[in-house]
């Protein structure tokens, strides 16, 4: 967050960028307006749930970037995830399947 804030403040776009920080489940319920670009970087197991909350706030033609959806190569790779990552991997697979099959993203 601090690094992003620093670089945004160095740019000519400070008046056009809204940087939000906080627990995603709270921040997303307080959103108003529409956004051209959304960068998802919250707990990986919550991507699909939070995506559904953010979608109404993304402008038509907007861009959604999701951090680390392949999660160390476990989500789409041949590697078997350790037990502690199995739920995260399963939920990220569900997220990617949703995005790939939703007409809105095609």
PDB file of C-alpha atoms in Angstrom:
ATOM      1  CA  UNK A   1       0.000   0.000   0.000  1.00  0.00           C
ATOM      2  CA  UNK A   2       2.680   2.499   1.001  1.00  0.00           C
ATOM      3  CA  UNK A   3       4.745   1.794  -2.115  1.00  0.00           C
ATOM      4  CA  UNK A   4       1.696   2.182  -4.355  1.00  0.00           C
ATOM      5  CA  UNK A   5       0.798   5.403  -2.565  1.00  0.00           C
ATOM      6  CA  UNK A   6       4.322   6.744  -3.063  1.00  0.00           C
ATOM      7  CA  UNK A   7       4.322   6.087  -6.806  1.00  0.00           C
ATOM      8  CA  UNK A   8       0.801   7.409  -7.265  1.00  0.00           C
ATOM      9  CA  UNK A   9       1.843  10.625  -5.524  1.00  0.00           C
ATOM     10  CA  UNK A  10       4.798  10.906  -7.931  1.00  0.00           C
ATOM     11  CA  UNK A  11       2.501  10.637 -10.952  1.00  0.00           C
ATOM     12  CA  UNK A  12       0.291  13.119 -12.737  1.00  0.00           C
ATOM     13  CA  UNK A  13      -2.764  11.045 -11.841  1.00  0.00           C
ATOM     14  CA  UNK A  14      -3.198  11.615  -8.114  1.00  0.00           C
ATOM     15  CA  UNK A  15      -6.547  13.309  -8.724  1.00  0.00           C
ATOM     16  CA  UNK A  16      -7.770  10.314 -10.758  1.00  0.00           C
ATOM     17  CA  UNK A  17      -6.690   7.427  -8.522  1.00  0.00           C
ATOM     18  CA  UNK A  18      -8.509   6.312  -5.410  1.00  0.00           C
ATOM     19  CA  UNK A  19      -6.374   4.047  -3.258  1.00  0.00           C
ATOM     20  CA  UNK A  20      -8.332   2.068  -0.688  1.00  0.00           C
ATOM     21  CA  UNK A  21      -6.844   0.189   2.227  1.00  0.00           C
ATOM     22  CA  UNK A  22      -8.589  -1.980   4.748  1.00  0.00           C
ATOM     23  CA  UNK A  23     -10.323  -5.292   5.262  1.00  0.00           C
ATOM     24  CA  UNK A  24     -11.866  -6.159   1.895  1.00  0.00           C
ATOM     25  CA  UNK A  25     -15.158  -7.342   3.352  1.00  0.00           C
ATOM     26  CA  UNK A  26     -15.654  -3.952   5.006  1.00  0.00           C
ATOM     27  CA  UNK A  27     -14.197  -1.702   2.302  1.00  0.00           C
ATOM     28  CA  UNK A  28     -16.247  -3.349  -0.446  1.00  0.00           C
ATOM     29  CA  UNK A  29     -19.540  -2.872   1.371  1.00  0.00           C
ATOM     30  CA  UNK A  30     -18.775   0.855   1.716  1.00  0.00           C
ATOM     31  CA  UNK A  31     -17.906   1.471  -1.955  1.00  0.00           C
ATOM     32  CA  UNK A  32     -19.758   4.055  -3.971  1.00  0.00           C
ATOM     33  CA  UNK A  33     -19.265   5.052  -7.568  1.00  0.00           C
ATOM     34  CA  UNK A  34     -17.602   3.202 -10.405  1.00  0.00           C
ATOM     35  CA  UNK A  35     -13.962   2.391 -11.076  1.00  0.00           C
ATOM     36  CA  UNK A  36     -11.961   1.965 -14.283  1.00  0.00           C
ATOM     37  CA  UNK A  37      -9.409  -0.370 -12.720  1.00  0.00           C
ATOM     38  CA  UNK A  38      -9.565  -2.660  -9.714  1.00  0.00           C
ATOM     39  CA  UNK A  39      -6.563  -4.545  -8.347  1.00  0.00           C
ATOM     40  CA  UNK A  40      -7.564  -7.513  -6.179  1.00  0.00           C
ATOM     41  CA  UNK A  41      -5.051  -8.350  -3.500  1.00  0.00           C
ATOM     42  CA  UNK A  42      -6.845  -9.816  -0.532  1.00  0.00           C
ATOM     43  CA  UNK A  43      -6.961 -13.281   1.029  1.00  0.00           C
ATOM     44  CA  UNK A  44      -6.830 -15.693  -1.900  1.00  0.00           C
ATOM     45  CA  UNK A  45      -9.639 -17.883  -0.597  1.00  0.00           C
ATOM     46  CA  UNK A  46     -12.031 -14.917  -0.741  1.00  0.00           C
ATOM     47  CA  UNK A  47     -11.450 -13.827  -4.346  1.00  0.00           C
ATOM     48  CA  UNK A  48     -14.750 -15.103  -5.743  1.00  0.00           C
ATOM     49  CA  UNK A  49     -16.844 -13.791  -2.872  1.00  0.00           C
ATOM     50  CA  UNK A  50     -15.210 -10.365  -3.037  1.00  0.00           C
ATOM     51  CA  UNK A  51     -15.343 -10.248  -6.854  1.00  0.00           C
ATOM     52  CA  UNK A  52     -19.117 -10.478  -6.668  1.00  0.00           C
ATOM     53  CA  UNK A  53     -19.126  -7.437  -4.368  1.00  0.00           C
ATOM     54  CA  UNK A  54     -16.808  -5.372  -6.581  1.00  0.00           C
ATOM     55  CA  UNK A  55     -18.426  -6.135  -9.969  1.00  0.00           C
ATOM     56  CA  UNK A  56     -21.257  -3.597  -9.615  1.00  0.00           C
ATOM     57  CA  UNK A  57     -18.597  -0.900  -9.121  1.00  0.00           C
ATOM     58  CA  UNK A  58     -16.493  -1.628 -12.210  1.00  0.00           C
ATOM     59  CA  UNK A  59     -17.249   0.602 -15.181  1.00  0.00           C
ATOM     60  CA  UNK A  60     -18.229  -1.023 -18.456  1.00  0.00           C
ATOM     61  CA  UNK A  61     -14.940  -1.755 -20.206  1.00  0.00           C
ATOM     62  CA  UNK A  62     -13.096  -1.560 -16.880  1.00  0.00           C
ATOM     63  CA  UNK A  63     -10.215  -3.806 -15.921  1.00  0.00           C
ATOM     64  CA  UNK A  64      -9.915  -6.168 -12.974  1.00  0.00           C
ATOM     65  CA  UNK A  65      -6.454  -7.425 -12.063  1.00  0.00           C
ATOM     66  CA  UNK A  66      -6.179 -10.278  -9.575  1.00  0.00           C
ATOM     67  CA  UNK A  67      -2.915 -10.918  -7.741  1.00  0.00           C
ATOM     68  CA  UNK A  68      -1.356 -14.362  -7.632  1.00  0.00           C
ATOM     69  CA  UNK A  69      -4.320 -16.393  -8.915  1.00  0.00           C
ATOM     70  CA  UNK A  70      -2.049 -19.264  -9.908  1.00  0.00           C
ATOM     71  CA  UNK A  71      -0.745 -19.420  -6.321  1.00  0.00           C
ATOM     72  CA  UNK A  72       2.751 -20.860  -6.533  1.00  0.00           C
ATOM     73  CA  UNK A  73       1.870 -23.038  -9.512  1.00  0.00           C
ATOM     74  CA  UNK A  74      -0.644 -25.131  -7.571  1.00  0.00           C
ATOM     75  CA  UNK A  75      -3.839 -23.809  -9.169  1.00  0.00           C
ATOM     76  CA  UNK A  76      -3.165 -24.754 -12.790  1.00  0.00           C
ATOM     77  CA  UNK A  77       0.026 -26.731 -12.478  1.00  0.00           C
ATOM     78  CA  UNK A  78       0.765 -30.381 -11.891  1.00  0.00           C
ATOM     79  CA  UNK A  79       2.123 -29.720  -8.406  1.00  0.00           C
ATOM     80  CA  UNK A  80       0.129 -31.157  -5.527  1.00  0.00           C
ATOM     81  CA  UNK A  81      -0.443 -28.435  -2.904  1.00  0.00           C
ATOM     82  CA  UNK A  82       0.483 -29.080   0.711  1.00  0.00           C
ATOM     83  CA  UNK A  83      -2.513 -29.798   2.925  1.00  0.00           C
ATOM     84  CA  UNK A  84      -2.478 -26.270   4.392  1.00  0.00           C
ATOM     85  CA  UNK A  85      -2.991 -24.755   0.908  1.00  0.00           C
ATOM     86  CA  UNK A  86      -5.668 -27.118  -0.435  1.00  0.00           C
ATOM     87  CA  UNK A  87      -8.630 -24.869   0.449  1.00  0.00           C
ATOM     88  CA  UNK A  88      -6.955 -21.777  -1.020  1.00  0.00           C
ATOM     89  CA  UNK A  89      -6.112 -23.677  -4.215  1.00  0.00           C
ATOM     90  CA  UNK A  90      -9.659 -25.055  -4.520  1.00  0.00           C
ATOM     91  CA  UNK A  91     -11.180 -21.592  -4.085  1.00  0.00           C
ATOM     92  CA  UNK A  92      -8.804 -20.016  -6.597  1.00  0.00           C
ATOM     93  CA  UNK A  93      -9.711 -22.757  -9.079  1.00  0.00           C
ATOM     94  CA  UNK A  94     -13.381 -21.913  -8.513  1.00  0.00           C
ATOM     95  CA  UNK A  95     -12.591 -18.213  -9.022  1.00  0.00           C
ATOM     96  CA  UNK A  96     -10.821 -18.852 -12.329  1.00  0.00           C
ATOM     97  CA  UNK A  97     -13.595 -21.155 -13.549  1.00  0.00           C
ATOM     98  CA  UNK A  98     -16.154 -18.465 -12.716  1.00  0.00           C
ATOM     99  CA  UNK A  99     -14.199 -15.752 -14.536  1.00  0.00           C
ATOM    100  CA  UNK A 100     -13.563 -17.970 -17.559  1.00  0.00           C
ATOM    101  CA  UNK A 101     -17.232 -18.911 -17.886  1.00  0.00           C
ATOM    102  CA  UNK A 102     -18.954 -15.632 -17.046  1.00  0.00           C
ATOM    103  CA  UNK A 103     -20.205 -13.899 -20.186  1.00  0.00           C
ATOM    104  CA  UNK A 104     -19.227 -10.518 -18.735  1.00  0.00           C
ATOM    105  CA  UNK A 105     -15.530 -11.409 -18.997  1.00  0.00           C
ATOM    106  CA  UNK A 106     -15.593 -12.751 -22.566  1.00  0.00           C
TER     107      UNK A 106
END
